[in-house]
C-alpha positions in Angstrom: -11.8 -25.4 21.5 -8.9 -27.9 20.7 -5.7 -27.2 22.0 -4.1 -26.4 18.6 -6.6 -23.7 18.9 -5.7 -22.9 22.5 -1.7 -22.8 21.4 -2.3 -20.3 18.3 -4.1 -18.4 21.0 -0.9 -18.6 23.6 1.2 -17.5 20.3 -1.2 -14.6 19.0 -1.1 -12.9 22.8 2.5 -13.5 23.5 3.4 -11.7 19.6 0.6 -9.0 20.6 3.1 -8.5 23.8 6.4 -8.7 22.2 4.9 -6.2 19.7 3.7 -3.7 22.4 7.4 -4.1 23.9 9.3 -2.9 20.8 6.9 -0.3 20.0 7.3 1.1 23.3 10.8 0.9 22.9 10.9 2.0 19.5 8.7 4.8 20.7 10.9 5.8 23.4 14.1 6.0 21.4 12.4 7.9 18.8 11.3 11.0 21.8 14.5 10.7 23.6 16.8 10.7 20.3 16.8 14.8 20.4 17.5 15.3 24.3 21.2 15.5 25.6 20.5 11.9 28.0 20.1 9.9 24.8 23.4 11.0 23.4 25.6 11.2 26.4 23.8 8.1 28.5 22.6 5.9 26.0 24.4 6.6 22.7 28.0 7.3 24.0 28.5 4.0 25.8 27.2 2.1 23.0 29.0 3.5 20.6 31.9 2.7 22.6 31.2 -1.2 22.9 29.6 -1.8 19.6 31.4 1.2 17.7 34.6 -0.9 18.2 33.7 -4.0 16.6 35.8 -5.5 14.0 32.6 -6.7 12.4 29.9 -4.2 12.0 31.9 -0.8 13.3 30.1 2.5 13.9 27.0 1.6 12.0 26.7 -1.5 13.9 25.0 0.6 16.7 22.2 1.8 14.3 21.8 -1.3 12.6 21.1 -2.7 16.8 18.6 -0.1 17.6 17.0 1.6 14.5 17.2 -1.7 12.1 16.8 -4.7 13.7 13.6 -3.6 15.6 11.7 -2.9 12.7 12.5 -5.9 10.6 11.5 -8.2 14.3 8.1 -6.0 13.8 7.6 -7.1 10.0 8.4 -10.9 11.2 6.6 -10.9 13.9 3.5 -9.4 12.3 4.0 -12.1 9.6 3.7 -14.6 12.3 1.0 -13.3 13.7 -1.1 -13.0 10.2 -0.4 -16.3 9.3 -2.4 -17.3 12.9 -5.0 -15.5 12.5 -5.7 -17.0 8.9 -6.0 -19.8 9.7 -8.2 -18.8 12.7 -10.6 -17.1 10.7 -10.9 -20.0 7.8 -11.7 -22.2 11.2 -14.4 -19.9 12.1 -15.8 -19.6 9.1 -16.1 -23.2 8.7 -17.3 -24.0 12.1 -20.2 -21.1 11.4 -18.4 -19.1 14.3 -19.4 -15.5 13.9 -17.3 -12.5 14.5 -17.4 -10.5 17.3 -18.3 -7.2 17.6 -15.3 -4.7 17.1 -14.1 -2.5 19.8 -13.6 0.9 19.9 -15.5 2.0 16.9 -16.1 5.6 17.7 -12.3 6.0 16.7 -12.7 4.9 13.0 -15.2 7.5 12.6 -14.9 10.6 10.2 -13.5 13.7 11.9 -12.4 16.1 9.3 -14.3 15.3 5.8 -13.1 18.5 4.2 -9.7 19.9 3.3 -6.2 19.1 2.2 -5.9 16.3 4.5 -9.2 14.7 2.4 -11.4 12.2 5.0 -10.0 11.6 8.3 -11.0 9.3 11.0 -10.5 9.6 15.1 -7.7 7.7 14.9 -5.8 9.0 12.2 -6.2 12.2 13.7 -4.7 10.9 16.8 -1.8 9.8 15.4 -0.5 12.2 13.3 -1.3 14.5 16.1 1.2 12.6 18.0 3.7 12.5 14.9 3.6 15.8 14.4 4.7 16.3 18.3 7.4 14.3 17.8 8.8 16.5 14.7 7.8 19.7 16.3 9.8 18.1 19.7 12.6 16.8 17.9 13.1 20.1 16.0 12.7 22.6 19.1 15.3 20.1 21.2 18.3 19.8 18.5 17.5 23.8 17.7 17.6 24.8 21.2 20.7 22.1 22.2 23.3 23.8 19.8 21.9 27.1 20.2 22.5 27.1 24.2 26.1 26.5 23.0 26.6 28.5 20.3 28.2 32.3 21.6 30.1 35.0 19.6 33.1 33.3 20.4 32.9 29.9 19.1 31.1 30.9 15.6 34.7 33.4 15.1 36.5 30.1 15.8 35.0 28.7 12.7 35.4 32.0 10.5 31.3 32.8 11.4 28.9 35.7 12.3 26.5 34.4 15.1 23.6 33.8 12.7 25.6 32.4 10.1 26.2 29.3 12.8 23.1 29.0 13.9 21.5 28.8 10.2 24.3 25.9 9.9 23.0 24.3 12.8 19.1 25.0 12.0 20.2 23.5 8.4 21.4 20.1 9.8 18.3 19.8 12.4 16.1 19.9 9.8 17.6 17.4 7.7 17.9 15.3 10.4 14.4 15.9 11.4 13.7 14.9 7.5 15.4 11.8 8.2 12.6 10.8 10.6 9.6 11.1 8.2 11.8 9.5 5.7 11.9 6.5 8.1 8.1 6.1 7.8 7.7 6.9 4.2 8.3 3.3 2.7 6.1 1.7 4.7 2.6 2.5 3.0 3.7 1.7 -0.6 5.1 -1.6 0.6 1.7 -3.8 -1.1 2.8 -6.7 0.8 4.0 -5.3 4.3 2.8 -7.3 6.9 2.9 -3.6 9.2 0.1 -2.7 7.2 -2.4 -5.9 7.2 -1.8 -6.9 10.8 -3.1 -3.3 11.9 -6.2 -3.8 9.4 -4.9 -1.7 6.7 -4.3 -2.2 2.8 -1.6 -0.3 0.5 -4.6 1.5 -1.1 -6.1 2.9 2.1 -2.6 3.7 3.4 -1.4 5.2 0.4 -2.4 8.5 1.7 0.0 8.3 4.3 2.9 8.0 2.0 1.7 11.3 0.4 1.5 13.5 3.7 4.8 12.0 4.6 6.0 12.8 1.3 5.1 16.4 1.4 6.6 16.1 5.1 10.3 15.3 3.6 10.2 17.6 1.0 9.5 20.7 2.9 11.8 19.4 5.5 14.6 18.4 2.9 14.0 21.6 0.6 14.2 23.8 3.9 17.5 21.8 4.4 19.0 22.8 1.0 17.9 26.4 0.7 19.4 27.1 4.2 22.6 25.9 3.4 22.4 27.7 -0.3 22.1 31.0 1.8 24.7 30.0 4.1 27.1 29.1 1.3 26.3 32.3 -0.3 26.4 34.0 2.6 30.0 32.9 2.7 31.1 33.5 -1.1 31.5 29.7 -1.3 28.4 28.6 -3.1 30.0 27.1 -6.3 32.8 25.2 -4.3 30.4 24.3 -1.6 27.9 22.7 -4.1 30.7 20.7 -6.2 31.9 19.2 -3.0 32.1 15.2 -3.0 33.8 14.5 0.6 35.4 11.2 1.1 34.9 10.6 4.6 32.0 13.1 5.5 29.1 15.2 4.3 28.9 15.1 0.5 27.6 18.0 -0.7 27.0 17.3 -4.3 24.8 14.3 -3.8 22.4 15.6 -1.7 22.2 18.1 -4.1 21.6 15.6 -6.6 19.1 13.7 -4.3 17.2 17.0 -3.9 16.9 17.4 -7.1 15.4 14.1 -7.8 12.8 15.0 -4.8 11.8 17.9 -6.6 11.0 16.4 -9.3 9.1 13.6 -8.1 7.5 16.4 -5.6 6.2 18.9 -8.3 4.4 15.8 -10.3 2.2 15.0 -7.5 0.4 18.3 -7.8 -3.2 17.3 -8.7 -3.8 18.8 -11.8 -0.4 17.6 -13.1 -1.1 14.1 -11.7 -4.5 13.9 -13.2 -3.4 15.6 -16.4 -0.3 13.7 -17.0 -0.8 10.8 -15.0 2.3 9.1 -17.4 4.4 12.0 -16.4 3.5 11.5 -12.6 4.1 7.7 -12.7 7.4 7.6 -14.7 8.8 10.6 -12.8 8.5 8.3 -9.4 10.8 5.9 -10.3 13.3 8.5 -9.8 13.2 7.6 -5.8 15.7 5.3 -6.6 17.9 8.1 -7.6 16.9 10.0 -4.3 17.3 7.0 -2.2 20.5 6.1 -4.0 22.2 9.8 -3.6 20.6 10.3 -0.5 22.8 7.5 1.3 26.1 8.6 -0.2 25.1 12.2 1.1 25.0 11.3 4.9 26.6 8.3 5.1 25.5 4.7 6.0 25.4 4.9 9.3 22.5 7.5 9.2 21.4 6.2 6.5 20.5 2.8 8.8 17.6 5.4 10.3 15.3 5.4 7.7 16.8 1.5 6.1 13.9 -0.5 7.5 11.2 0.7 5.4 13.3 0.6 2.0 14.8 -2.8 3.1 10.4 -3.7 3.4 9.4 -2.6 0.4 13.1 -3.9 -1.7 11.3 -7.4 -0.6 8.0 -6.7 -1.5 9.1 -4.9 -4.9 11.3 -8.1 -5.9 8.3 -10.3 -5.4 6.0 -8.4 -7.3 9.0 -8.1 -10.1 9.0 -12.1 -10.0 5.0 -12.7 -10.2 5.1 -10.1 -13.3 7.7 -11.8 -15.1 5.3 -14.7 -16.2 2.1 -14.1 -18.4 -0.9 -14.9 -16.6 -3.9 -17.1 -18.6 -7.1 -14.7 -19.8 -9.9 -17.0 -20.8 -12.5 -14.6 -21.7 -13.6 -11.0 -21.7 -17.4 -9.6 -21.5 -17.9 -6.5 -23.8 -20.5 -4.1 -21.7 -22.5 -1.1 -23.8 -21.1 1.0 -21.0 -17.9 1.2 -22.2 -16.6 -1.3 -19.9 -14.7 -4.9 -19.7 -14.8 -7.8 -17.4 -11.4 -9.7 -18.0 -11.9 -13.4 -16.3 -8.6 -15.1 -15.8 -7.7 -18.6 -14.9 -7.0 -18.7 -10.7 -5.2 -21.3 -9.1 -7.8 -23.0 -6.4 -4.7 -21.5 -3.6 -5.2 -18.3 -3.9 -7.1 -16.8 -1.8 -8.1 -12.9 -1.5 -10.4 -10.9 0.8 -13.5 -8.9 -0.9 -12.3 -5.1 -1.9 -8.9 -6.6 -2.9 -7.0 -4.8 -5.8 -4.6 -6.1 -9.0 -2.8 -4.2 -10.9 -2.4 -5.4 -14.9 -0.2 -5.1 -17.7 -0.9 -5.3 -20.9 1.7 -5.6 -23.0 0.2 -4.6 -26.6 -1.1 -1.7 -24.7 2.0 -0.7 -23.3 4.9 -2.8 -21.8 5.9 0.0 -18.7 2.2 1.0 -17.5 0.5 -1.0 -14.9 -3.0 -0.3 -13.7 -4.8 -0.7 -10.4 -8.2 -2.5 -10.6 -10.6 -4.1 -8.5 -11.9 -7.6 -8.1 -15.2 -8.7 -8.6 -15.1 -12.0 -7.7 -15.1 -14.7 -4.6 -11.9 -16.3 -4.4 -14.3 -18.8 -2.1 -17.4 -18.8 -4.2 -15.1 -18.7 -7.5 -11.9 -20.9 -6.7 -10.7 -21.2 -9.8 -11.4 -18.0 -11.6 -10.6 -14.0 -11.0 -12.2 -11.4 -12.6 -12.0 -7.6 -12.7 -13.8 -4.5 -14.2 -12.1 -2.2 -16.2 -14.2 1.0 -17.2 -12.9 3.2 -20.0 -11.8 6.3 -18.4 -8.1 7.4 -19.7 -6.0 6.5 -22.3 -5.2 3.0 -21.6 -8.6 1.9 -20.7 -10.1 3.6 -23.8 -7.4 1.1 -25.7 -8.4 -1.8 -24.4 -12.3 -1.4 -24.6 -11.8 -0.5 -28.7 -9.2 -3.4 -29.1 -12.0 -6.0 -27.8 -14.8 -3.8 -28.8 -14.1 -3.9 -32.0 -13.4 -8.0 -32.3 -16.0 -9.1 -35.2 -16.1 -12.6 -34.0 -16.5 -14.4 -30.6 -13.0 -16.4 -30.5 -10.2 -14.3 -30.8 -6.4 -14.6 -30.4 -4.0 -14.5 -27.1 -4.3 -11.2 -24.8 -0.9 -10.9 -22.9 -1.6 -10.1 -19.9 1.0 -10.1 -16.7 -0.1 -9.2 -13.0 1.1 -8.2 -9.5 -1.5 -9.4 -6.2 -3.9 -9.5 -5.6 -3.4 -6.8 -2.6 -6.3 -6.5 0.3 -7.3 -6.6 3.6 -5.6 -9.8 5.4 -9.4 -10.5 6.6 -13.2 -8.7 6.6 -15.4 -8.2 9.3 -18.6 -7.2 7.4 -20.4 -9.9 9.5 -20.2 -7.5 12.7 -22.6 -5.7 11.2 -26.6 -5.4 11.6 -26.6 -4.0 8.1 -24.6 -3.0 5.5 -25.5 -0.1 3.1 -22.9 0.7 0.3 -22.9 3.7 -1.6 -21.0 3.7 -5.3 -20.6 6.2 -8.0 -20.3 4.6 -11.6 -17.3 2.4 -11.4 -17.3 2.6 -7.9 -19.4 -0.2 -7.7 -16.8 -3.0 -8.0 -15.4 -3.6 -4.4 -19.6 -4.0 -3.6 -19.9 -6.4 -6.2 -16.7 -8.7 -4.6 -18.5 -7.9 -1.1 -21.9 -9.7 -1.7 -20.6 -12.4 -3.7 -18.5 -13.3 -0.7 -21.2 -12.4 1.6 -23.6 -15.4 -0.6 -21.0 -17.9 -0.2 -21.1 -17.1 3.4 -24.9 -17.3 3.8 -25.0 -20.3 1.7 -22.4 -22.7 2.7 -21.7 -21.5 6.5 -24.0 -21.4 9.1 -23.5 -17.1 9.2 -26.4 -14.4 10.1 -25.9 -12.1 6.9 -26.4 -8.3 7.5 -29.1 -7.1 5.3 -27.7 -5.4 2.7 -28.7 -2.1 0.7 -26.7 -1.4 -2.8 -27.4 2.5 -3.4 -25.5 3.3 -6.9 -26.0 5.7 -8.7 -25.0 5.6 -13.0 -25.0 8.2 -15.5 -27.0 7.2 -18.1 -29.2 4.1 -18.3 -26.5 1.8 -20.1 -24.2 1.9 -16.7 -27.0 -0.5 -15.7 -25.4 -3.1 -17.2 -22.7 -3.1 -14.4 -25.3 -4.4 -12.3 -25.6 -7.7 -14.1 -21.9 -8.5 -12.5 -23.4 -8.7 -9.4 -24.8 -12.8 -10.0 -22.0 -14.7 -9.3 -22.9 -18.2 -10.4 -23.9 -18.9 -14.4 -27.3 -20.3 -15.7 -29.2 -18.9 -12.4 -32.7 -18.0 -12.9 -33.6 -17.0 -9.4 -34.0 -13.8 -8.2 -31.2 -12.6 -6.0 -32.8 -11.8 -3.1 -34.4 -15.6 -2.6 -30.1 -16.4 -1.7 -29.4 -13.1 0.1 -31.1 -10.0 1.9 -30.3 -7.1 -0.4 -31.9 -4.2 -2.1 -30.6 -2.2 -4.6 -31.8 1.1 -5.1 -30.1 2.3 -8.3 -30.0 6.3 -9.7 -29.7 6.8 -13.5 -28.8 10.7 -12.9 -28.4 12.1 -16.9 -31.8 10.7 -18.1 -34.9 12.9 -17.5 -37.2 9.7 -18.1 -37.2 5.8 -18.7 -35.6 4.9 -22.0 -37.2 4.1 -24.7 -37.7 0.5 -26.0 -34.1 0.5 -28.6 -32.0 1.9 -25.6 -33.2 -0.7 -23.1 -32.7 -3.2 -25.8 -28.7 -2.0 -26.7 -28.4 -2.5 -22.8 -29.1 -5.8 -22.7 -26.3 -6.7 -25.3 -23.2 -8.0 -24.3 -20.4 -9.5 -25.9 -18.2 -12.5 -24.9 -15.2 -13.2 -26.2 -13.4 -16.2 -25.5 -9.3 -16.1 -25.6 -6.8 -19.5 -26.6 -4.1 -18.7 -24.2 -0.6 -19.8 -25.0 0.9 -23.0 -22.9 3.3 -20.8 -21.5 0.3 -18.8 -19.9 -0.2 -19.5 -16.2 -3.2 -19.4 -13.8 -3.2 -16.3 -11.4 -1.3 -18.0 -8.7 -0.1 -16.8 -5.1 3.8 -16.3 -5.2 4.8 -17.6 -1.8 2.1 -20.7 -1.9 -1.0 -21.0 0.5 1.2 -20.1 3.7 2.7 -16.7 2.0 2.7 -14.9 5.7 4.8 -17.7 7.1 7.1 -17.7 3.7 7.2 -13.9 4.1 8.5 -14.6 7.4 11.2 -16.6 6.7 12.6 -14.6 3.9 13.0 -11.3 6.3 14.7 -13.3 9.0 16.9 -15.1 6.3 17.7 -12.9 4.4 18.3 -10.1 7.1 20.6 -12.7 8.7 22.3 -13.3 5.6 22.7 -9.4 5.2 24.6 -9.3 8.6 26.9 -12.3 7.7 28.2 -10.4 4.7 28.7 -7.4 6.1 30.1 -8.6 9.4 33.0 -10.7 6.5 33.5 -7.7 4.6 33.8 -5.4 6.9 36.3 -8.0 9.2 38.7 -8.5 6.4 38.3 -5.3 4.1 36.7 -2.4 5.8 38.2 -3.0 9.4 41.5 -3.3 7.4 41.7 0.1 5.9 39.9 2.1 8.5 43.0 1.4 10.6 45.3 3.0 8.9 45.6 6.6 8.1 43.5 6.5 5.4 40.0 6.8 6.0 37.2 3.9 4.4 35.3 5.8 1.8 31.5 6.8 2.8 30.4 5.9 -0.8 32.3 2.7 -1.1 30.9 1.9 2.3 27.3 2.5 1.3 27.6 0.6 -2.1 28.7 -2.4 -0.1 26.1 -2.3 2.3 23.3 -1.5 -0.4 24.7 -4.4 -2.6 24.8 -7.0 -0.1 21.1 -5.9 1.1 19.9 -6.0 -2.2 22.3 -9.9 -2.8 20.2 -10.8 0.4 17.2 -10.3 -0.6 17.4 -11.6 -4.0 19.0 -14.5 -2.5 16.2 -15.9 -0.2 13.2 -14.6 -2.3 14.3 -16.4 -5.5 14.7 -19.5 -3.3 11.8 -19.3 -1.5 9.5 -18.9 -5.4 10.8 -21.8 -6.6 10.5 -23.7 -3.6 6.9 -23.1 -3.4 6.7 -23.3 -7.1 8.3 -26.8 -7.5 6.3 -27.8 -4.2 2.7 -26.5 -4.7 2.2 -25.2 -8.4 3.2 -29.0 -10.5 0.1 -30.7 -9.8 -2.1 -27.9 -9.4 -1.8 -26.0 -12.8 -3.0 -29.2 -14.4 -6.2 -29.1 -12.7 -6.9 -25.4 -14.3 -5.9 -26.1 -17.8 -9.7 -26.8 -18.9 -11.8 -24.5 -17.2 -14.9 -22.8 -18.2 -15.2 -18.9 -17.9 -17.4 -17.5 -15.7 -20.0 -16.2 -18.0 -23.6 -14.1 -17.0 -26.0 -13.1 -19.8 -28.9 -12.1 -17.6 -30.3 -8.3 -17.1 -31.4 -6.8 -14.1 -35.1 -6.5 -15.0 -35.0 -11.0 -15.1 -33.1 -12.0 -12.0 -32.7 -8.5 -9.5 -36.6 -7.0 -10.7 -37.9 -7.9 -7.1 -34.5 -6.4 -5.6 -34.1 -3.1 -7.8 -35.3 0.0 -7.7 -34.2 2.6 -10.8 -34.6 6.0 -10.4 -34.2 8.3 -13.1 -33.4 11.8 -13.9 -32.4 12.1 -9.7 -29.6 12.2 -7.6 -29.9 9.6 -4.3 -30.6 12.0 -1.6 -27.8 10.1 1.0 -29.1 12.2 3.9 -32.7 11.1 3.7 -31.2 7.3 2.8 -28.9 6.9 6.0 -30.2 8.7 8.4 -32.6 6.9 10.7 -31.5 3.8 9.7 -31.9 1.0 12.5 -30.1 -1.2 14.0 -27.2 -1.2 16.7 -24.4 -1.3 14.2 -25.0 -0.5 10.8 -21.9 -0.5 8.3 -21.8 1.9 5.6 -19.4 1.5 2.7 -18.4 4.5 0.0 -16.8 4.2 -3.3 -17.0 7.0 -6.1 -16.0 10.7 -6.2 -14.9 12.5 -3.7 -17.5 14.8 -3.2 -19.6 11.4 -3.1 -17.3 10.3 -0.1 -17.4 13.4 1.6 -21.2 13.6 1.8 -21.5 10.1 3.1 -18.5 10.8 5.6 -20.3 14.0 6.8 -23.0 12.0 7.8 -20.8 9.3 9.6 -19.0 11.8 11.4 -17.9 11.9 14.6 -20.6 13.3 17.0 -23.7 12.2 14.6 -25.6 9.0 14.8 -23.6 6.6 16.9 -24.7 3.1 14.9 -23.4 4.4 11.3 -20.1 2.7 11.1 -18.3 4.5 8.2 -15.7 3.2 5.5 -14.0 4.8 2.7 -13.2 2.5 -0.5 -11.0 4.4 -2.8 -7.6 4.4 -4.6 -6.2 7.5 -4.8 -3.1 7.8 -7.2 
């Protein structure tokens, strides 16, 4: 080991215990926030120091120890990815294999059925813990005011006794709102380094953004309908409701901010999502309505509480609105008789992706507002300078696009406009750890597998790595899904049989058809159509925004521009805020918030722009002219020529999983599902916690 390699090591442990500190601390705050020694210990006397400053004011305090926290987190968890990058590209190319992970009984299923969908040991740990938290925070603020609360002091303020306490049980649950809000952000942040550097992708996370989401609407809508019976309780609904305060509460915009929650909240209701997926998508971009409303209803400085995660994903959504503003080079497209499209796009040779990784795609002819999640197929290693995804036809979109190229009489055709964001994945794999690896897929499911062993090949054939044997169990509904299978070679003109390069079997299930097909239907299988695209100049290879060293770029824009947000705010609020807050005359709270959300938002903008061009004018000038004459990645071959040895097709039969996993040897063996749910929950049944202790379970889905 060379001491650069002994340093990043030095680094990597002293970020793991800086991050343990502030979670700790974080953690701590967070329990103590509802008891009486956090208010009158901790909170009062800083308050009185930093509450006075002439530069950040009362909502300095938050911004010390909700704020800045969280964005150290993100930075440090960029520093620590961009480490451990390079650590693993030095592994792999010293044939260094991984180790074996720890604590593996904790990723295993523990509830497979119910509203909650699959969830491991460890999930169920932690939001066991989360929901102490809200049940402690709740019981402590309720039980605080009540304590206090007599008779007496509710007649002081024109009251009955209950009427009080519903006030007060009103504003503990919004505040108790506030902290799931806190959290909600982070999931849908594609780009958050809190996801990757704790192995987790936006797509496997997305499901905690939807049980925090129902969290803060019950919360929030439990707010509001306490204070609508309070209000009519008191005769003053209508005058209650229209109230815009200038220096407190303002009524009127949380109502408007509940509103916009409601809306977004009733559109996530399966059938309606399903149904009306359009509806369900559009409808979401009304959280920056909520968000919006939802400041100038309590105020910045509780607003600061739940800041982190938006400020995260306000980065991460202005990236993704820069990468998407260019139209990305499409060199061809491969018709399948399964009603399916490979799109193959020019890559730049930097970008590099993990297997499972997703993109979502635009298509402008097709609609200019809808962007669609897909999966890639290829090797970002084995395939530098081309990306490809499978699209099947399955909705409205799809269907388009698979009649728009279906229908092309001739193999050259004009320009596809095509725009991207990612790709989005796991910051690294660890399939290696594994004895064996058996993935399970249902139709399109298949596509993550198909990324998996090409990377796996590469692997096996340029790096001295012990490949787990692999086992492909698919299962297709009628015999023409089959074709999907061809995807799987990775290299053009081969005419060896896959499983002389690596140790796989496939064992596929063609479930609708009673019996082998005749001679014409295996014939239409074999028939695929290429079509090859003549992209504008304009068109760009798929290129990664922040350059080869994103993580570290990532990095430096949320310090900078973090920085830069405290600079502004410390000027205005010197010489403007400070100003006016002495006098008589209160500072508005919606003024306040405007400023603080502008120069956030100036921030951000600010650094990220700089930081794209820099990397553009530094990385992309020399590169895109080595990708302007490329040659698509095109595979004409059948399963029966180069996978005959490898396959096994089953027809008129459904893959009996139990009889397929169980038993199977080895110390470790990784098992991989993708496909319908009832699919998942099968596999995840058998995985589950208590049953055999070498299955090593993995849910692959996207659930939108």
């Amino acid at each position: 080991m060379g001491l650069g390699e002994m340093n990043k090591e030095v680094i990597e442990k002293v970020i793991k215990f800086l991050t343990m500190v502030i979670l700790m601390g974080t953690t701590v705050i967070w329990i103590m926030m509802p008891t009486s020694t956090y208010k009158e210990i901790w909170l009062t006397p800083m308050r009185a120091k930093l509450g006075k400053s002439i530069y950040y004011g009362k909502p300095g305090v938050n911004l010390l120890v909700y704020m800045f926290p969280m964005i150290l987190l993100a930075f440090l968890g960029c520093i620590y990815l961009h480490l451990k990058k390079q650590t693993t590209v030095n592994q792999f190319n010293s044939g260094v294999e991984k180790k074996r992970a720890k604590f593996g009984a904790l990723r295993r299923p523990m509830l497979v059925k119910g509203p909650l969908g699959i969830v491991t040991v460890t999930e169920v740990m932690f939001l066991t813990m989360f929901m102490a938290l809200l049940l402690w925070s709740l019981t402590n603020y309720i039980y605080r005011t009540f304590v206090t609360i007599t008779s007496e002091s509710a007649a002081t303020d024109g009251n009955n006794l209950w009427q009080a306490r519903l006030d007060l049980i009103a504003v503990r649950l919004g505040i108790v709102g506030n902290i799931c809000l806190a959290f909600l952000f982070y999931p849908v942040a594609r780009g958050s380094s809190l996801l990757a550097a704790v192995g987790l992708t936006s797509e496997s996370s997305i499901k905690y953004h939807i049980w925090l989401g129902h969290l803060v609407m019950i919360l929030f809508t439990s707010h509001g309908l306490c204070y609508f019976i309070y209000w009519i309780s008191k005769n003053q609904l209508v005058s209650q409701m229209l109230e815009w305060d200038r220096t407190g509460v303002s009524n009127l915009a949380g109502e408007i901010a509940l509103v916009a929650g409601l809306m977004m909240w009733v559109t996530t209701y399966p059938k309606i999502r399903r149904r009306f997926f359009e509806v369900f998508f559009y409808t979401h971009y009304l959280y920056i309505v909520f968000m919006l409303f939802f400041v100038f209803h309590v105020g910045i400085s509780h607003a600061l509480i739940p800041f982190p995660g938006c400020y995260i994903f306000l980065v991460d959504r202005f990236l993704r609105s820069l990468q998407s503003r260019n139209n990305v080079k499409l060199v061809s497209a491969r018709v399948l008789p399964c009603d399916t499209v490979e799109l193959n796009f020019s890559k730049n040779p930097m970008l590099m992706y993990s297997p499972t990784s997703t993109m979502f795609v635009n298509i402008q002819s097709i609609s200019k507002l809808q962007w669609h999640p897909f999966t890639i197929i290829s090797s970002s290693k084995l395939e530098p300078e081309t990306l490809s995804v499978m699209i099947k036809s399955q909705g409205k979109w799809s269907s388009k696009l698979y009649d728009m190229l279906s229908s092309s009489s001739s193999d050259q055709t004009n320009r596809l406009a095509v725009s991207i964001e990612g790709p989005y994945g796991p910051s690294s794999t660890d399939f290696l750890r594994h004895d064996s690896l058996v993935m399970v897929s249902g139709g399109s499911g298949i596509t993550p597998f198909i990324s998996i062993i090409r990377d796996l090949y590469y692997m096996s054939s340029t790096h001295k790595c012990t490949i787990p044997k692999m086992t492909l169990i698919c299962a297709f509904k009628n015999s023409s899904d089959l074709s999907m299978l061809d995807l799987i070679l990775p290299t053009p003109g081969l005419t060896t049989d896959i499983s002389s390069f690596v140790d796989i079997h496939i064992k596929a299930f063609v479930t609708r058809e009673e019996k082998n097909p005749v001679k014409e239907s295996t014939h239409n299988r074999n028939i695929i159509k290429t079509l090859y695209f003549k992209p504008n100049v304009s068109d760009q290879p798929i290129s990664p925004i922040l350059g080869p060293n994103s993580w570290l770029c990532l990095a430096t824009i949320l310090s900078s521009s973090f920085m830069i947000f405290l600079v502004i705010i410390a000027i205005i609020t010197r010489y403007h805020i400070h100003p006016i807050d002495q006098n008589s005359e209160k500072y508005t709270w919606a003024y306040k918030s405007l400023i603080y959300l502008l120069s956030i938002s100036t921030s951000v903008v600010i650094t990220s722009t700089a930081a794209m061009l820099w990397n553009k004018k530094r990385y992309y000038a020399k590169s895109d002219q080595s990708v302007d004459n490329l040659s698509p990645l095109i595979i004409e071959s059948s399963p029966q020529q180069l996978l005959s040895q490898s396959t096994d097709i089953h027809y008129g039969e459904r893959p009996n999983l139990n009889k397929l996993l169980v038993g199977l040897k080895g110390s470790s063996v990784g098992v991989l599902v993708c496909g319908p749910r009832k699919m998942r929950q099968e596999v995840a049944k058998i995985c589950s916690f208590g049953s055999a202790e070498n299955l090593q379970f993995e849910s692959i889905s996207f659930s939108w």
